[in-house]
Amino acid sequence: MKTIAPFSLKDFELTQDYIPDPLVIYNLKTGISIRVNKEACKFTEFSREELEGKPILKLPILLKSDLALISEKIKMRAQKKAVFPYGIKIKTKSGKILFVEINGTIVKDGADYLVLIFFRDVTKKIMLEHALIREKEKFEKYINIADVMILSLDTKGNITFLNYRGYDLLGCKNAESCYKDKKLIGKNWFNNFLPKRITGEVNIVFDLLMKGKTKQTAHYENAILRLDGKEKMILWCNTVLKDAEGKITGTLGSGMDITKQKEDESALEEKINQLKKMNELMIGRELRMVELKEKLKK
């Protein structure tokens, strides 16, 4: 078992208010809060009298929703098990809810085992994380209702992101489930989802993107190979992804299915060819008729 550091509560009284973090000390055996420092009072807006001498689970700063977690941590600490750090919410005297990270250590003061608990305010960090999650969810909703494939590749051509429409276009039987389970993340795009006949050609386009030559590759169309072996023709709009230092870390492409348009173009081209042949026949016939009429005149 880890050696427990000796501690003197009497000596601590002289230095407690110089500790920059909020601190609560409780007796491991009784579970009673015996000391709080000046910073803890300032942070929670409660006085020493309101925080000291109370069972740790009945401190006015604790929320009911966190009591089960804290109780479990206290039991684990009583068994000398490692429990720190962990996060909870606390309520200040004015009713403000703060997110805090709890750290601590167990010390021995004579025959008593004491637990020193330090609070660190992580409210801004948590709020930022929540905001990022909301933005991510909003972004994912947007890209998943878009009728285009959104595909992100790393520098080696491995898939790092694929939206719902992407899974659908690639022929996943249950696109929604595949998207949630990230079934194709990590797969190499060039080895798995391109017809072999165009792999080299598309690799050249990818290499140009990796070199930052986006003007030549901003728009490009090529066939993709579905999981069922069928092909789709996709029109791509490409750009590169960069890190904070400006280094290219991959590509981001939005792809539109233009298979039907291509088929229509082919059908139209065939019809035009047929019309041209018909015109040639008609012109030939007219010329022949003119020739015959001229002969009749003679």
PDB file of C-alpha atoms in Angstrom:
ATOM      1  CA  MET A   1       0.000   0.000   0.000  1.00  0.00           C
ATOM      2  CA  LYS A   2       1.175   3.504  -0.751  1.00  0.00           C
ATOM      3  CA  THR A   3       2.829   5.219   2.225  1.00  0.00           C
ATOM      4  CA  ILE A   4       0.521   7.778   3.867  1.00  0.00           C
ATOM      5  CA  ALA A   5       2.194  11.095   4.549  1.00  0.00           C
ATOM      6  CA  PRO A   6       2.337  12.424   8.121  1.00  0.00           C
ATOM      7  CA  PHE A   7       0.366  15.600   8.704  1.00  0.00           C
ATOM      8  CA  SER A   8      -0.142  18.124  11.464  1.00  0.00           C
ATOM      9  CA  LEU A   9      -3.500  19.874  11.537  1.00  0.00           C
ATOM     10  CA  LYS A  10      -2.096  22.291  14.096  1.00  0.00           C
ATOM     11  CA  ASP A  11       0.738  23.339  11.779  1.00  0.00           C
ATOM     12  CA  PHE A  12      -1.686  23.452   8.866  1.00  0.00           C
ATOM     13  CA  GLU A  13      -3.751  26.125  10.625  1.00  0.00           C
ATOM     14  CA  LEU A  14      -0.874  28.545  10.070  1.00  0.00           C
ATOM     15  CA  THR A  15      -0.645  27.999   6.316  1.00  0.00           C
ATOM     16  CA  GLN A  16      -4.130  26.944   5.140  1.00  0.00           C
ATOM     17  CA  ASP A  17      -5.136  30.392   3.925  1.00  0.00           C
ATOM     18  CA  TYR A  18      -2.066  30.638   1.704  1.00  0.00           C
ATOM     19  CA  ILE A  19      -3.181  27.643  -0.353  1.00  0.00           C
ATOM     20  CA  PRO A  20      -4.504  29.061  -3.663  1.00  0.00           C
ATOM     21  CA  ASP A  21      -7.093  26.339  -4.296  1.00  0.00           C
ATOM     22  CA  PRO A  22     -10.331  25.753  -2.359  1.00  0.00           C
ATOM     23  CA  LEU A  23      -9.661  23.034   0.230  1.00  0.00           C
ATOM     24  CA  VAL A  24     -11.886  20.889   2.458  1.00  0.00           C
ATOM     25  CA  ILE A  25     -10.491  18.464   5.039  1.00  0.00           C
ATOM     26  CA  TYR A  26     -12.603  15.677   6.477  1.00  0.00           C
ATOM     27  CA  ASN A  27     -12.002  12.835   8.915  1.00  0.00           C
ATOM     28  CA  LEU A  28     -11.901   9.546   7.020  1.00  0.00           C
ATOM     29  CA  LYS A  29     -13.429   7.566   9.891  1.00  0.00           C
ATOM     30  CA  THR A  30     -16.247   9.915  10.899  1.00  0.00           C
ATOM     31  CA  GLY A  31     -16.871  11.542   7.513  1.00  0.00           C
ATOM     32  CA  ILE A  32     -17.053  14.945   9.229  1.00  0.00           C
ATOM     33  CA  SER A  33     -15.692  18.091   7.599  1.00  0.00           C
ATOM     34  CA  ILE A  34     -13.205  19.551  10.053  1.00  0.00           C
ATOM     35  CA  ARG A  35     -11.467  22.350   8.146  1.00  0.00           C
ATOM     36  CA  VAL A  36     -11.982  24.559   5.090  1.00  0.00           C
ATOM     37  CA  ASN A  37      -9.607  27.251   3.941  1.00  0.00           C
ATOM     38  CA  LYS A  38     -10.287  30.879   3.081  1.00  0.00           C
ATOM     39  CA  GLU A  39     -10.335  30.159  -0.666  1.00  0.00           C
ATOM     40  CA  ALA A  40     -13.037  27.498  -0.190  1.00  0.00           C
ATOM     41  CA  CYS A  41     -15.250  30.059   1.555  1.00  0.00           C
ATOM     42  CA  LYS A  42     -14.625  32.611  -1.170  1.00  0.00           C
ATOM     43  CA  PHE A  43     -15.294  30.065  -3.924  1.00  0.00           C
ATOM     44  CA  THR A  44     -18.514  28.652  -2.437  1.00  0.00           C
ATOM     45  CA  GLU A  45     -19.702  31.898  -0.761  1.00  0.00           C
ATOM     46  CA  PHE A  46     -20.318  29.955   2.481  1.00  0.00           C
ATOM     47  CA  SER A  47     -18.655  30.797   5.812  1.00  0.00           C
ATOM     48  CA  ARG A  48     -16.391  28.433   7.742  1.00  0.00           C
ATOM     49  CA  GLU A  49     -19.183  27.907  10.270  1.00  0.00           C
ATOM     50  CA  GLU A  50     -21.501  26.752   7.477  1.00  0.00           C
ATOM     51  CA  LEU A  51     -18.991  24.257   6.083  1.00  0.00           C
ATOM     52  CA  GLU A  52     -17.106  22.895   9.095  1.00  0.00           C
ATOM     53  CA  GLY A  53     -18.360  20.287  11.561  1.00  0.00           C
ATOM     54  CA  LYS A  54     -20.856  18.757   9.128  1.00  0.00           C
ATOM     55  CA  PRO A  55     -21.009  15.286   7.530  1.00  0.00           C
ATOM     56  CA  ILE A  56     -19.282  15.579   4.170  1.00  0.00           C
ATOM     57  CA  LEU A  57     -22.420  14.360   2.358  1.00  0.00           C
ATOM     58  CA  LYS A  58     -24.509  17.104   3.980  1.00  0.00           C
ATOM     59  CA  LEU A  59     -22.381  20.042   2.955  1.00  0.00           C
ATOM     60  CA  PRO A  60     -24.660  22.748   1.490  1.00  0.00           C
ATOM     61  CA  ILE A  61     -22.542  22.992  -1.641  1.00  0.00           C
ATOM     62  CA  LEU A  62     -23.414  19.475  -2.850  1.00  0.00           C
ATOM     63  CA  LEU A  63     -26.189  18.640  -5.298  1.00  0.00           C
ATOM     64  CA  LYS A  64     -28.501  15.669  -4.752  1.00  0.00           C
ATOM     65  CA  SER A  65     -27.672  14.387  -8.230  1.00  0.00           C
ATOM     66  CA  ASP A  66     -24.010  13.895  -7.216  1.00  0.00           C
ATOM     67  CA  LEU A  67     -24.502  12.377  -3.745  1.00  0.00           C
ATOM     68  CA  ALA A  68     -24.465   8.752  -4.934  1.00  0.00           C
ATOM     69  CA  LEU A  69     -21.190   9.303  -6.783  1.00  0.00           C
ATOM     70  CA  ILE A  70     -19.584  11.117  -3.845  1.00  0.00           C
ATOM     71  CA  SER A  71     -20.781   8.442  -1.405  1.00  0.00           C
ATOM     72  CA  GLU A  72     -19.194   5.755  -3.563  1.00  0.00           C
ATOM     73  CA  LYS A  73     -15.942   7.718  -3.732  1.00  0.00           C
ATOM     74  CA  ILE A  74     -15.888   8.128   0.065  1.00  0.00           C
ATOM     75  CA  LYS A  75     -16.341   4.367   0.523  1.00  0.00           C
ATOM     76  CA  MET A  76     -13.532   3.682  -1.903  1.00  0.00           C
ATOM     77  CA  ARG A  77     -11.315   6.211  -0.134  1.00  0.00           C
ATOM     78  CA  ALA A  78     -12.064   4.559   3.222  1.00  0.00           C
ATOM     79  CA  GLN A  79     -10.736   1.355   1.675  1.00  0.00           C
ATOM     80  CA  LYS A  80      -7.566   3.241   0.711  1.00  0.00           C
ATOM     81  CA  LYS A  81      -8.454   2.922  -3.003  1.00  0.00           C
ATOM     82  CA  ALA A  82      -7.492   5.555  -5.565  1.00  0.00           C
ATOM     83  CA  VAL A  83     -10.469   7.708  -6.540  1.00  0.00           C
ATOM     84  CA  PHE A  84      -9.049  11.039  -7.717  1.00  0.00           C
ATOM     85  CA  PRO A  85      -9.561  12.989  -9.850  1.00  0.00           C
ATOM     86  CA  TYR A  86     -13.279  13.092 -10.595  1.00  0.00           C
ATOM     87  CA  GLY A  87     -15.794  15.765 -11.490  1.00  0.00           C
ATOM     88  CA  ILE A  88     -18.980  17.016  -9.826  1.00  0.00           C
ATOM     89  CA  LYS A  89     -21.136  20.129  -9.765  1.00  0.00           C
ATOM     90  CA  ILE A  90     -21.468  22.335  -6.704  1.00  0.00           C
ATOM     91  CA  LYS A  91     -23.938  25.040  -5.776  1.00  0.00           C
ATOM     92  CA  THR A  92     -22.735  28.320  -4.299  1.00  0.00           C
ATOM     93  CA  LYS A  93     -24.678  30.146  -1.610  1.00  0.00           C
ATOM     94  CA  SER A  94     -26.080  32.524  -4.239  1.00  0.00           C
ATOM     95  CA  GLY A  95     -27.353  29.554  -6.262  1.00  0.00           C
ATOM     96  CA  LYS A  96     -24.714  29.543  -8.970  1.00  0.00           C
ATOM     97  CA  ILE A  97     -23.874  26.079 -10.350  1.00  0.00           C
ATOM     98  CA  LEU A  98     -20.176  25.426 -10.919  1.00  0.00           C
ATOM     99  CA  PHE A  99     -18.360  22.454 -12.416  1.00  0.00           C
ATOM    100  CA  VAL A 100     -15.389  21.372 -10.326  1.00  0.00           C
ATOM    101  CA  GLU A 101     -12.661  18.780 -10.595  1.00  0.00           C
ATOM    102  CA  ILE A 102     -11.926  17.060  -7.300  1.00  0.00           C
ATOM    103  CA  ASN A 103      -8.414  16.019  -6.364  1.00  0.00           C
ATOM    104  CA  GLY A 104      -7.148  14.898  -3.034  1.00  0.00           C
ATOM    105  CA  THR A 105      -4.898  12.849  -0.840  1.00  0.00           C
ATOM    106  CA  ILE A 106      -5.068  10.957   2.428  1.00  0.00           C
ATOM    107  CA  VAL A 107      -2.778  11.946   5.326  1.00  0.00           C
ATOM    108  CA  LYS A 108      -2.253  10.812   8.916  1.00  0.00           C
ATOM    109  CA  ASP A 109      -2.462  13.194  11.866  1.00  0.00           C
ATOM    110  CA  GLY A 110      -1.564  11.196  14.944  1.00  0.00           C
ATOM    111  CA  ALA A 111      -4.123   8.382  15.101  1.00  0.00           C
ATOM    112  CA  ASP A 112      -6.506  10.084  12.676  1.00  0.00           C
ATOM    113  CA  TYR A 113      -6.669   9.613   8.926  1.00  0.00           C
ATOM    114  CA  LEU A 114      -7.684  12.786   7.148  1.00  0.00           C
ATOM    115  CA  VAL A 115      -8.645  13.418   3.523  1.00  0.00           C
ATOM    116  CA  LEU A 116      -7.555  16.674   1.918  1.00  0.00           C
ATOM    117  CA  ILE A 117      -9.876  17.595  -0.956  1.00  0.00           C
ATOM    118  CA  PHE A 118      -8.919  20.289  -3.433  1.00  0.00           C
ATOM    119  CA  PHE A 119     -11.436  21.898  -5.812  1.00  0.00           C
ATOM    120  CA  ARG A 120     -10.538  23.240  -9.223  1.00  0.00           C
ATOM    121  CA  ASP A 121     -13.056  25.337 -11.124  1.00  0.00           C
ATOM    122  CA  VAL A 122     -13.492  23.808 -14.593  1.00  0.00           C
ATOM    123  CA  THR A 123     -16.789  25.532 -15.424  1.00  0.00           C
ATOM    124  CA  LYS A 124     -15.427  27.421 -18.439  1.00  0.00           C
ATOM    125  CA  LYS A 125     -13.772  24.273 -19.767  1.00  0.00           C
ATOM    126  CA  ILE A 126     -16.953  22.191 -19.369  1.00  0.00           C
ATOM    127  CA  MET A 127     -19.141  24.893 -20.903  1.00  0.00           C
ATOM    128  CA  LEU A 128     -16.759  25.114 -23.852  1.00  0.00           C
ATOM    129  CA  GLU A 129     -16.838  21.327 -24.250  1.00  0.00           C
ATOM    130  CA  HIS A 130     -20.653  21.393 -24.172  1.00  0.00           C
ATOM    131  CA  ALA A 131     -20.685  24.179 -26.757  1.00  0.00           C
ATOM    132  CA  LEU A 132     -18.342  22.180 -28.984  1.00  0.00           C
ATOM    133  CA  ILE A 133     -20.568  19.110 -28.636  1.00  0.00           C
ATOM    134  CA  ARG A 134     -23.636  21.161 -29.576  1.00  0.00           C
ATOM    135  CA  GLU A 135     -21.823  22.606 -32.581  1.00  0.00           C
ATOM    136  CA  LYS A 136     -20.690  19.126 -33.604  1.00  0.00           C
ATOM    137  CA  GLU A 137     -24.256  17.803 -33.317  1.00  0.00           C
ATOM    138  CA  LYS A 138     -25.601  20.767 -35.291  1.00  0.00           C
ATOM    139  CA  PHE A 139     -22.927  20.271 -37.953  1.00  0.00           C
ATOM    140  CA  GLU A 140     -23.659  16.540 -38.200  1.00  0.00           C
ATOM    141  CA  LYS A 141     -27.398  17.188 -38.545  1.00  0.00           C
ATOM    142  CA  TYR A 142     -26.680  19.601 -41.369  1.00  0.00           C
ATOM    143  CA  ILE A 143     -24.314  17.339 -43.282  1.00  0.00           C
ATOM    144  CA  ASN A 144     -26.581  14.332 -42.818  1.00  0.00           C
ATOM    145  CA  ILE A 145     -29.610  16.002 -44.392  1.00  0.00           C
ATOM    146  CA  ALA A 146     -27.518  17.230 -47.309  1.00  0.00           C
ATOM    147  CA  ASP A 147     -28.000  15.162 -50.462  1.00  0.00           C
ATOM    148  CA  VAL A 148     -24.253  14.929 -51.037  1.00  0.00           C
ATOM    149  CA  MET A 149     -21.508  12.634 -49.841  1.00  0.00           C
ATOM    150  CA  ILE A 150     -19.130  14.282 -47.361  1.00  0.00           C
ATOM    151  CA  LEU A 151     -15.808  12.454 -47.296  1.00  0.00           C
ATOM    152  CA  SER A 152     -12.664  13.247 -45.333  1.00  0.00           C
ATOM    153  CA  LEU A 153      -9.373  11.430 -45.918  1.00  0.00           C
ATOM    154  CA  ASP A 154      -6.071  11.553 -44.052  1.00  0.00           C
ATOM    155  CA  THR A 155      -2.755  11.993 -45.861  1.00  0.00           C
ATOM    156  CA  LYS A 156      -2.622   8.257 -46.637  1.00  0.00           C
ATOM    157  CA  GLY A 157      -6.088   8.182 -48.159  1.00  0.00           C
ATOM    158  CA  ASN A 158      -7.782   6.522 -45.195  1.00  0.00           C
ATOM    159  CA  ILE A 159     -11.357   7.559 -44.413  1.00  0.00           C
ATOM    160  CA  THR A 160     -11.583   9.773 -41.318  1.00  0.00           C
ATOM    161  CA  PHE A 161     -15.180  10.927 -41.814  1.00  0.00           C
ATOM    162  CA  LEU A 162     -18.128   9.854 -43.957  1.00  0.00           C
ATOM    163  CA  ASN A 163     -21.653  11.186 -43.616  1.00  0.00           C
ATOM    164  CA  TYR A 164     -24.940   9.276 -43.839  1.00  0.00           C
ATOM    165  CA  ARG A 165     -25.375   9.995 -47.560  1.00  0.00           C
ATOM    166  CA  GLY A 166     -21.860   8.681 -48.140  1.00  0.00           C
ATOM    167  CA  TYR A 167     -22.705   5.322 -46.568  1.00  0.00           C
ATOM    168  CA  ASP A 168     -25.891   5.262 -48.622  1.00  0.00           C
ATOM    169  CA  LEU A 169     -24.089   5.960 -51.910  1.00  0.00           C
ATOM    170  CA  LEU A 170     -21.488   3.302 -51.128  1.00  0.00           C
ATOM    171  CA  GLY A 171     -24.259   0.729 -50.802  1.00  0.00           C
ATOM    172  CA  CYS A 172     -24.350   0.036 -47.056  1.00  0.00           C
ATOM    173  CA  LYS A 173     -27.488  -2.027 -46.389  1.00  0.00           C
ATOM    174  CA  ASN A 174     -28.335  -0.021 -43.286  1.00  0.00           C
ATOM    175  CA  ALA A 175     -26.721   3.361 -43.886  1.00  0.00           C
ATOM    176  CA  GLU A 176     -27.922   4.856 -40.591  1.00  0.00           C
ATOM    177  CA  SER A 177     -26.492   1.984 -38.547  1.00  0.00           C
ATOM    178  CA  CYS A 178     -23.250   2.024 -40.550  1.00  0.00           C
ATOM    179  CA  TYR A 179     -22.920   5.768 -39.930  1.00  0.00           C
ATOM    180  CA  LYS A 180     -23.506   5.434 -36.173  1.00  0.00           C
ATOM    181  CA  ASP A 181     -21.056   2.525 -35.912  1.00  0.00           C
ATOM    182  CA  LYS A 182     -18.508   4.270 -38.177  1.00  0.00           C
ATOM    183  CA  LYS A 183     -18.202   1.048 -40.179  1.00  0.00           C
ATOM    184  CA  LEU A 184     -15.956   2.392 -42.929  1.00  0.00           C
ATOM    185  CA  ILE A 185     -13.764   4.736 -40.883  1.00  0.00           C
ATOM    186  CA  GLY A 186     -10.116   3.763 -41.322  1.00  0.00           C
ATOM    187  CA  LYS A 187     -10.671   2.003 -44.654  1.00  0.00           C
ATOM    188  CA  ASN A 188      -8.437   3.100 -47.505  1.00  0.00           C
ATOM    189  CA  TRP A 189     -10.504   4.951 -50.091  1.00  0.00           C
ATOM    190  CA  PHE A 190      -8.283   4.109 -53.058  1.00  0.00           C
ATOM    191  CA  ASN A 191      -7.981   0.395 -52.291  1.00  0.00           C
ATOM    192  CA  ASN A 192     -11.648  -0.193 -51.538  1.00  0.00           C
ATOM    193  CA  PHE A 193     -13.925   2.291 -53.267  1.00  0.00           C
ATOM    194  CA  LEU A 194     -12.440   3.075 -56.674  1.00  0.00           C
ATOM    195  CA  PRO A 195     -12.546   0.978 -59.848  1.00  0.00           C
ATOM    196  CA  LYS A 196      -9.006  -0.296 -60.472  1.00  0.00           C
ATOM    197  CA  ARG A 197      -8.895   1.273 -63.927  1.00  0.00           C
ATOM    198  CA  ILE A 198      -8.948   4.817 -62.459  1.00  0.00           C
ATOM    199  CA  THR A 199      -7.008   4.340 -59.194  1.00  0.00           C
ATOM    200  CA  GLY A 200      -3.798   5.785 -60.646  1.00  0.00           C
ATOM    201  CA  GLU A 201      -5.600   8.754 -62.165  1.00  0.00           C
ATOM    202  CA  VAL A 202      -7.411   9.641 -58.921  1.00  0.00           C
ATOM    203  CA  ASN A 203      -4.188   9.155 -56.947  1.00  0.00           C
ATOM    204  CA  ILE A 204      -2.605  11.877 -59.065  1.00  0.00           C
ATOM    205  CA  VAL A 205      -5.472  14.227 -58.155  1.00  0.00           C
ATOM    206  CA  PHE A 206      -5.039  13.324 -54.468  1.00  0.00           C
ATOM    207  CA  ASP A 207      -1.282  13.966 -54.629  1.00  0.00           C
ATOM    208  CA  LEU A 208      -1.938  17.398 -56.130  1.00  0.00           C
ATOM    209  CA  LEU A 209      -4.320  18.166 -53.258  1.00  0.00           C
ATOM    210  CA  MET A 210      -1.695  17.036 -50.730  1.00  0.00           C
ATOM    211  CA  LYS A 211       0.703  19.531 -52.312  1.00  0.00           C
ATOM    212  CA  GLY A 212      -1.858  22.296 -51.864  1.00  0.00           C
ATOM    213  CA  LYS A 213      -2.633  22.599 -55.569  1.00  0.00           C
ATOM    214  CA  THR A 214      -6.351  22.995 -55.035  1.00  0.00           C
ATOM    215  CA  LYS A 215      -7.156  25.125 -58.083  1.00  0.00           C
ATOM    216  CA  GLN A 216      -6.435  22.232 -60.449  1.00  0.00           C
ATOM    217  CA  THR A 217      -8.426  19.801 -58.314  1.00  0.00           C
ATOM    218  CA  ALA A 218     -11.245  21.896 -56.861  1.00  0.00           C
ATOM    219  CA  HIS A 219     -13.776  20.164 -59.107  1.00  0.00           C
ATOM    220  CA  TYR A 220     -13.360  16.665 -60.412  1.00  0.00           C
ATOM    221  CA  GLU A 221     -15.558  13.758 -61.429  1.00  0.00           C
ATOM    222  CA  ASN A 222     -14.837  10.066 -61.212  1.00  0.00           C
ATOM    223  CA  ALA A 223     -16.532   6.731 -60.713  1.00  0.00           C
ATOM    224  CA  ILE A 224     -16.706   5.135 -57.263  1.00  0.00           C
ATOM    225  CA  LEU A 225     -17.051   1.440 -56.487  1.00  0.00           C
ATOM    226  CA  ARG A 226     -19.925   0.487 -54.189  1.00  0.00           C
ATOM    227  CA  LEU A 227     -19.872  -2.400 -51.728  1.00  0.00           C
ATOM    228  CA  ASP A 228     -22.148  -4.376 -54.061  1.00  0.00           C
ATOM    229  CA  GLY A 229     -19.718  -3.981 -56.961  1.00  0.00           C
ATOM    230  CA  LYS A 230     -21.806  -1.413 -58.819  1.00  0.00           C
ATOM    231  CA  GLU A 231     -20.414   1.946 -59.862  1.00  0.00           C
ATOM    232  CA  LYS A 232     -21.628   5.485 -59.357  1.00  0.00           C
ATOM    233  CA  MET A 233     -20.363   8.619 -61.063  1.00  0.00           C
ATOM    234  CA  ILE A 234     -19.578  11.384 -58.554  1.00  0.00           C
ATOM    235  CA  LEU A 235     -18.848  15.067 -59.105  1.00  0.00           C
ATOM    236  CA  TRP A 236     -16.468  16.262 -56.380  1.00  0.00           C
ATOM    237  CA  CYS A 237     -15.758  19.634 -54.824  1.00  0.00           C
ATOM    238  CA  ASN A 238     -12.433  19.255 -52.991  1.00  0.00           C
ATOM    239  CA  THR A 239     -10.410  21.184 -50.455  1.00  0.00           C
ATOM    240  CA  VAL A 240      -7.635  20.441 -47.970  1.00  0.00           C
ATOM    241  CA  LEU A 241      -7.638  20.284 -44.170  1.00  0.00           C
ATOM    242  CA  LYS A 242      -4.828  21.940 -42.215  1.00  0.00           C
ATOM    243  CA  ASP A 243      -3.641  21.930 -38.613  1.00  0.00           C
ATOM    244  CA  ALA A 244      -2.923  25.020 -36.488  1.00  0.00           C
ATOM    245  CA  GLU A 245       0.547  25.342 -38.061  1.00  0.00           C
ATOM    246  CA  GLY A 246      -0.880  25.283 -41.589  1.00  0.00           C
ATOM    247  CA  LYS A 247       0.328  21.771 -42.373  1.00  0.00           C
ATOM    248  CA  ILE A 248      -2.000  19.782 -44.645  1.00  0.00           C
ATOM    249  CA  THR A 249      -3.526  16.898 -42.677  1.00  0.00           C
ATOM    250  CA  GLY A 250      -5.969  15.534 -45.233  1.00  0.00           C
ATOM    251  CA  THR A 251      -8.737  16.329 -47.670  1.00  0.00           C
ATOM    252  CA  LEU A 252     -12.405  17.157 -47.441  1.00  0.00           C
ATOM    253  CA  GLY A 253     -14.653  16.500 -50.391  1.00  0.00           C
ATOM    254  CA  SER A 254     -18.352  16.859 -51.065  1.00  0.00           C
ATOM    255  CA  GLY A 255     -19.562  14.543 -53.786  1.00  0.00           C
ATOM    256  CA  MET A 256     -22.784  14.669 -55.799  1.00  0.00           C
ATOM    257  CA  ASP A 257     -24.203  11.611 -57.528  1.00  0.00           C
ATOM    258  CA  ILE A 258     -24.373  12.479 -61.241  1.00  0.00           C
ATOM    259  CA  THR A 259     -24.845   8.918 -62.503  1.00  0.00           C
ATOM    260  CA  LYS A 260     -28.328   9.617 -63.873  1.00  0.00           C
ATOM    261  CA  GLN A 261     -27.202  12.812 -65.566  1.00  0.00           C
ATOM    262  CA  LYS A 262     -24.312  10.938 -67.182  1.00  0.00           C
ATOM    263  CA  GLU A 263     -26.685   8.218 -68.347  1.00  0.00           C
ATOM    264  CA  ASP A 264     -29.024  10.896 -69.696  1.00  0.00           C
ATOM    265  CA  GLU A 265     -26.085  12.573 -71.439  1.00  0.00           C
ATOM    266  CA  SER A 266     -25.140   9.263 -73.036  1.00  0.00           C
ATOM    267  CA  ALA A 267     -28.735   8.650 -74.072  1.00  0.00           C
ATOM    268  CA  LEU A 268     -28.978  12.175 -75.474  1.00  0.00           C
ATOM    269  CA  GLU A 269     -25.702  11.766 -77.315  1.00  0.00           C
ATOM    270  CA  GLU A 270     -26.988   8.527 -78.827  1.00  0.00           C
ATOM    271  CA  LYS A 271     -30.203  10.229 -79.897  1.00  0.00           C
ATOM    272  CA  ILE A 272     -28.230  13.080 -81.416  1.00  0.00           C
ATOM    273  CA  ASN A 273     -26.136  10.557 -83.346  1.00  0.00           C
ATOM    274  CA  GLN A 274     -29.302   8.869 -84.562  1.00  0.00           C
ATOM    275  CA  LEU A 275     -30.690  12.234 -85.622  1.00  0.00           C
ATOM    276  CA  LYS A 276     -27.451  13.034 -87.436  1.00  0.00           C
ATOM    277  CA  LYS A 277     -27.657   9.752 -89.319  1.00  0.00           C
ATOM    278  CA  MET A 278     -31.284  10.421 -90.157  1.00  0.00           C
ATOM    279  CA  ASN A 279     -30.373  13.899 -91.360  1.00  0.00           C
ATOM    280  CA  GLU A 280     -27.610  12.454 -93.500  1.00  0.00           C
ATOM    281  CA  LEU A 281     -30.050   9.955 -94.978  1.00  0.00           C
ATOM    282  CA  MET A 282     -32.632  12.671 -95.565  1.00  0.00           C
ATOM    283  CA  ILE A 283     -30.080  14.990 -97.142  1.00  0.00           C
ATOM    284  CA  GLY A 284     -28.798  12.130 -99.265  1.00  0.00           C
ATOM    285  CA  ARG A 285     -32.347  11.342-100.346  1.00  0.00           C
ATOM    286  CA  GLU A 286     -33.029  14.977-101.214  1.00  0.00           C
ATOM    287  CA  LEU A 287     -29.824  15.209-103.205  1.00  0.00           C
ATOM    288  CA  ARG A 288     -30.729  12.004-105.011  1.00  0.00           C
ATOM    289  CA  MET A 289     -34.226  13.367-105.770  1.00  0.00           C
ATOM    290  CA  VAL A 290     -32.754  16.604-107.118  1.00  0.00           C
ATOM    291  CA  GLU A 291     -30.371  14.593-109.256  1.00  0.00           C
ATOM    292  CA  LEU A 292     -33.204  12.454-110.618  1.00  0.00           C
ATOM    293  CA  LYS A 293     -35.370  15.481-111.337  1.00  0.00           C
ATOM    294  CA  GLU A 294     -32.539  17.063-113.271  1.00  0.00           C
ATOM    295  CA  LYS A 295     -32.139  13.894-115.298  1.00  0.00           C
ATOM    296  CA  LEU A 296     -35.891  13.837-116.032  1.00  0.00           C
ATOM    297  CA  LYS A 297     -35.729  17.395-117.329  1.00  0.00           C
ATOM    298  CA  LYS A 298     -33.113  16.326-119.783  1.00  0.00           C
TER     299      LYS A 298
END
